[in-house]
GROMACS .gro file of C-alpha atoms in nm:
model
  176
    1MET     CA    1   9.068  13.183  18.190
    2PRO     CA    2   8.739  13.202  18.176
    3ALA     CA    3   8.554  13.129  17.811
    4GLU     CA    4   8.394  13.463  17.787
    5ALA     CA    5   8.760  13.635  17.826
    6ASP     CA    6   8.866  13.369  17.547
    7VAL     CA    7   8.546  13.494  17.333
    8HIS     CA    8   8.670  13.872  17.384
    9GLY     CA    9   9.006  13.825  17.340
   10GLN     CA   10   8.931  13.707  16.957
   11ALA     CA   11   9.008  13.900  16.680
   12VAL     CA   12   8.757  13.951  16.373
   13ASP     CA   13   8.920  13.964  16.037
   14LEU     CA   14   8.755  14.179  15.771
   15ARG     CA   15   8.850  14.143  15.385
   16PHE     CA   16   8.686  14.383  15.131
   17ARG     CA   17   8.653  14.627  14.892
   18LEU     CA   18   8.457  14.922  14.966
   19THR     CA   19   8.247  15.102  14.680
   20ALA     CA   20   8.093  15.412  14.549
   21GLN     CA   21   7.751  15.284  14.737
   22ASP     CA   22   7.951  15.226  15.082
   23CYS     CA   23   8.079  15.559  15.074
   24SER     CA   24   7.733  15.716  15.005
   25GLN     CA   25   7.562  15.522  15.254
   26ALA     CA   26   7.876  15.616  15.521
   27LEU     CA   27   7.801  15.967  15.437
   28TRP     CA   28   7.420  16.006  15.436
   29ALA     CA   29   7.449  15.800  15.785
   30ARG     CA   30   7.700  16.047  15.912
   31ALA     CA   31   7.439  16.335  15.795
   32ARG     CA   32   7.188  16.251  15.960
   33ILE     CA   33   7.383  16.281  16.302
   34GLY     CA   34   7.628  16.571  16.224
   35ARG     CA   35   7.597  16.941  16.289
   36GLU     CA   36   7.677  17.024  15.949
   37GLY     CA   37   7.464  16.791  15.814
   38ARG     CA   38   7.161  16.901  15.982
   39ARG     CA   39   7.243  17.248  15.928
   40GLN     CA   40   7.289  17.145  15.511
   41ARG     CA   41   6.904  16.996  15.575
   42LEU     CA   42   6.777  17.299  15.723
   43LEU     CA   43   6.947  17.543  15.479
   44GLY     CA   44   6.783  17.305  15.233
   45GLY     CA   45   6.410  17.302  15.336
   46LEU     CA   46   6.458  17.688  15.402
   47LEU     CA   47   6.537  17.767  15.052
   48LEU     CA   48   6.272  17.505  14.910
   49GLY     CA   49   6.011  17.711  15.125
   50LEU     CA   50   6.140  18.011  14.995
   51LEU     CA   51   6.088  17.828  14.645
   52ALA     CA   52   5.745  17.785  14.712
   53VAL     CA   53   5.656  18.068  14.898
   54LEU     CA   54   5.767  18.289  14.604
   55CYS     CA   55   5.585  18.035  14.371
   56VAL     CA   56   5.265  18.108  14.571
   57LEU     CA   57   5.315  18.512  14.633
   58GLU     CA   58   5.349  18.528  14.247
   59ALA     CA   59   5.065  18.314  14.130
   60GLY     CA   60   4.793  18.424  14.393
   61LEU     CA   61   4.905  18.804  14.425
   62GLY     CA   62   5.039  18.874  14.078
   63LEU     CA   63   5.405  18.958  14.267
   64ASP     CA   64   5.682  18.957  14.054
   65PHE     CA   65   5.990  18.844  14.170
   66PRO     CA   66   6.357  18.860  13.974
   67LEU     CA   67   6.410  18.530  13.810
   68MET     CA   68   6.772  18.517  14.049
   69MET     CA   69   6.587  18.425  14.313
   70TYR     CA   70   6.415  18.122  14.191
   71VAL     CA   71   6.707  18.014  14.038
   72ALA     CA   72   6.882  18.027  14.404
   73ALA     CA   73   6.635  17.866  14.602
   74GLY     CA   74   6.567  17.599  14.263
   75VAL     CA   75   6.880  17.505  14.288
   76VAL     CA   76   7.094  17.558  14.615
   77GLY     CA   77   6.832  17.405  14.781
   78PRO     CA   78   6.825  17.066  14.645
   79LEU     CA   79   7.204  17.094  14.645
   80MET     CA   80   7.190  17.102  15.045
   81PHE     CA   81   7.016  16.758  15.053
   82LEU     CA   82   7.251  16.619  14.770
   83ALA     CA   83   7.569  16.728  14.959
   84PRO     CA   84   7.647  16.382  15.092
   85TRP     CA   85   7.587  16.223  14.746
   86LEU     CA   86   7.849  16.467  14.604
   87THR     CA   87   8.102  16.397  14.883
   88ALA     CA   88   8.065  16.089  14.868
   89ARG     CA   89   8.156  16.121  14.479
   90GLN     CA   90   8.480  16.249  14.592
   91LEU     CA   91   8.584  16.025  14.865
   92TRP     CA   92   8.507  15.714  14.618
   93GLY     CA   93   8.775  15.866  14.423
   94TYR     CA   94   9.010  15.830  14.684
   95VAL     CA   95   8.884  15.524  14.835
   96LYS     CA   96   8.883  15.309  14.452
   97ARG     CA   97   9.247  15.375  14.473
   98GLN     CA   98   9.305  15.229  14.813
   99GLY     CA   99   9.176  14.849  14.674
  100GLU     CA  100   9.095  14.586  14.866
  101SER     CA  101   9.111  14.630  15.269
  102ARG     CA  102   9.206  14.378  15.519
  103VAL     CA  103   9.121  14.477  15.856
  104ARG     CA  104   9.157  14.341  16.195
  105VAL     CA  105   8.968  14.442  16.476
  106ASP     CA  106   9.091  14.341  16.868
  107GLU     CA  107   9.032  14.503  17.178
  108ASN     CA  108   9.340  14.725  17.130
  109GLY     CA  109   9.116  14.918  16.800
  110LEU     CA  110   9.155  14.823  16.454
  111THR     CA  111   9.447  14.800  16.205
  112ALA     CA  112   9.379  14.800  15.791
  113ALA     CA  113   9.627  14.734  15.501
  114MET     CA  114   9.485  14.821  15.180
  115ASP     CA  115   9.716  14.811  14.861
  116HIS     CA  116   9.891  15.104  14.883
  117SER     CA  117   9.859  15.234  15.263
  118SER     CA  118   9.835  15.063  15.610
  119GLY     CA  119   9.710  15.214  15.925
  120SER     CA  120   9.600  15.165  16.291
  121VAL     CA  121   9.265  15.334  16.472
  122SER     CA  122   9.247  15.330  16.839
  123TRP     CA  123   8.923  15.311  17.027
  124ALA     CA  124   8.991  15.688  17.157
  125ALA     CA  125   9.045  15.817  16.796
  126GLN     CA  126   8.711  15.704  16.662
  127PRO     CA  127   8.509  15.642  16.974
  128ARG     CA  128   8.165  15.677  16.798
  129TYR     CA  129   7.990  15.397  16.565
  130LEU     CA  130   7.681  15.388  16.307
  131GLU     CA  131   7.543  15.034  16.189
  132THR     CA  132   7.421  15.054  15.855
  133ARG     CA  133   7.217  14.771  15.621
  134ASP     CA  134   7.584  14.697  15.510
  135LEU     CA  135   7.821  14.893  15.727
  136PHE     CA  136   7.991  14.988  16.067
  137VAL     CA  137   8.083  15.366  16.044
  138LEU     CA  138   8.366  15.425  16.292
  139LEU     CA  139   8.352  15.836  16.344
  140SER     CA  140   8.551  16.074  16.503
  141ASP     CA  141   8.399  16.269  16.836
  142ASP     CA  142   8.435  16.606  16.684
  143ARG     CA  143   8.100  16.818  16.601
  144ASN     CA  144   8.136  16.739  16.246
  145ALA     CA  145   8.242  16.354  16.245
  146THR     CA  146   8.546  16.446  16.053
  147GLY     CA  147   8.723  16.158  16.106
  148LEU     CA  148   8.518  15.789  15.957
  149THR     CA  149   8.658  15.418  15.900
  150LEU     CA  150   8.443  15.256  15.727
  151LEU     CA  151   8.413  14.862  15.794
  152ALA     CA  152   8.192  14.650  15.511
  153LYS     CA  153   7.997  14.371  15.664
  154ARG     CA  154   8.038  14.154  15.386
  155GLY     CA  155   8.418  14.108  15.427
  156ALA     CA  156   8.345  13.904  15.753
  157ALA     CA  157   8.347  13.528  15.759
  158GLY     CA  158   7.978  13.497  15.788
  159PRO     CA  159   7.683  13.638  16.057
  160ALA     CA  160   7.837  13.534  16.345
  161GLU     CA  161   8.174  13.676  16.254
  162VAL     CA  162   7.931  14.020  16.176
  163ASP     CA  163   7.803  13.974  16.559
  164ARG     CA  164   8.104  13.957  16.737
  165LEU     CA  165   8.244  14.249  16.541
  166ARG     CA  166   7.904  14.408  16.675
  167GLU     CA  167   7.969  14.323  17.021
  168THR     CA  168   8.322  14.455  17.029
  169LEU     CA  169   8.215  14.784  16.897
  170ASP     CA  170   7.942  14.817  17.174
  171ARG     CA  171   8.192  14.724  17.427
  172HIS     CA  172   8.502  15.005  17.320
  173LEU     CA  173   8.264  15.263  17.117
  174THR     CA  174   7.923  15.447  17.195
  175ARG     CA  175   7.645  15.336  16.925
  176LEU     CA  176   7.474  15.622  16.764
   0.00000   0.00000   0.00000
């Protein structure tokens, strides 16, 4: 068997505990590519723009707008931008109970065992991925990337294992 086939056949094993920061980093990355994330940024920008226009019109022309318009634009606008962070806090509530993750990534997909659950994910189930500073985030191919799996780079044995993991993901998934 050629040496390259041997390398491709080797699994990459990871051991890590996800953190609240990991959840936040993954959801911010997903928001950059997902339809829902683009919609939230657009709506948030529009509401903050409305707030600015209201202030300019009131100050410059002496127009008087209802207080509720200011409250709506000033509160809901920033909340649109904070949605990934708020969602990450909810996700963290679930993730922290899972404990340590032991993940094996091979040519068939990945298998994960946590303190209270286990499962496997085929490449077809989450055919795309993003790479952040600390994570590989595997994503389902629906418009909102509803399904996601987080793989912490710090769980690898070293930089060479992270590179092997990246190569495996590149062979089987579409990098976004």
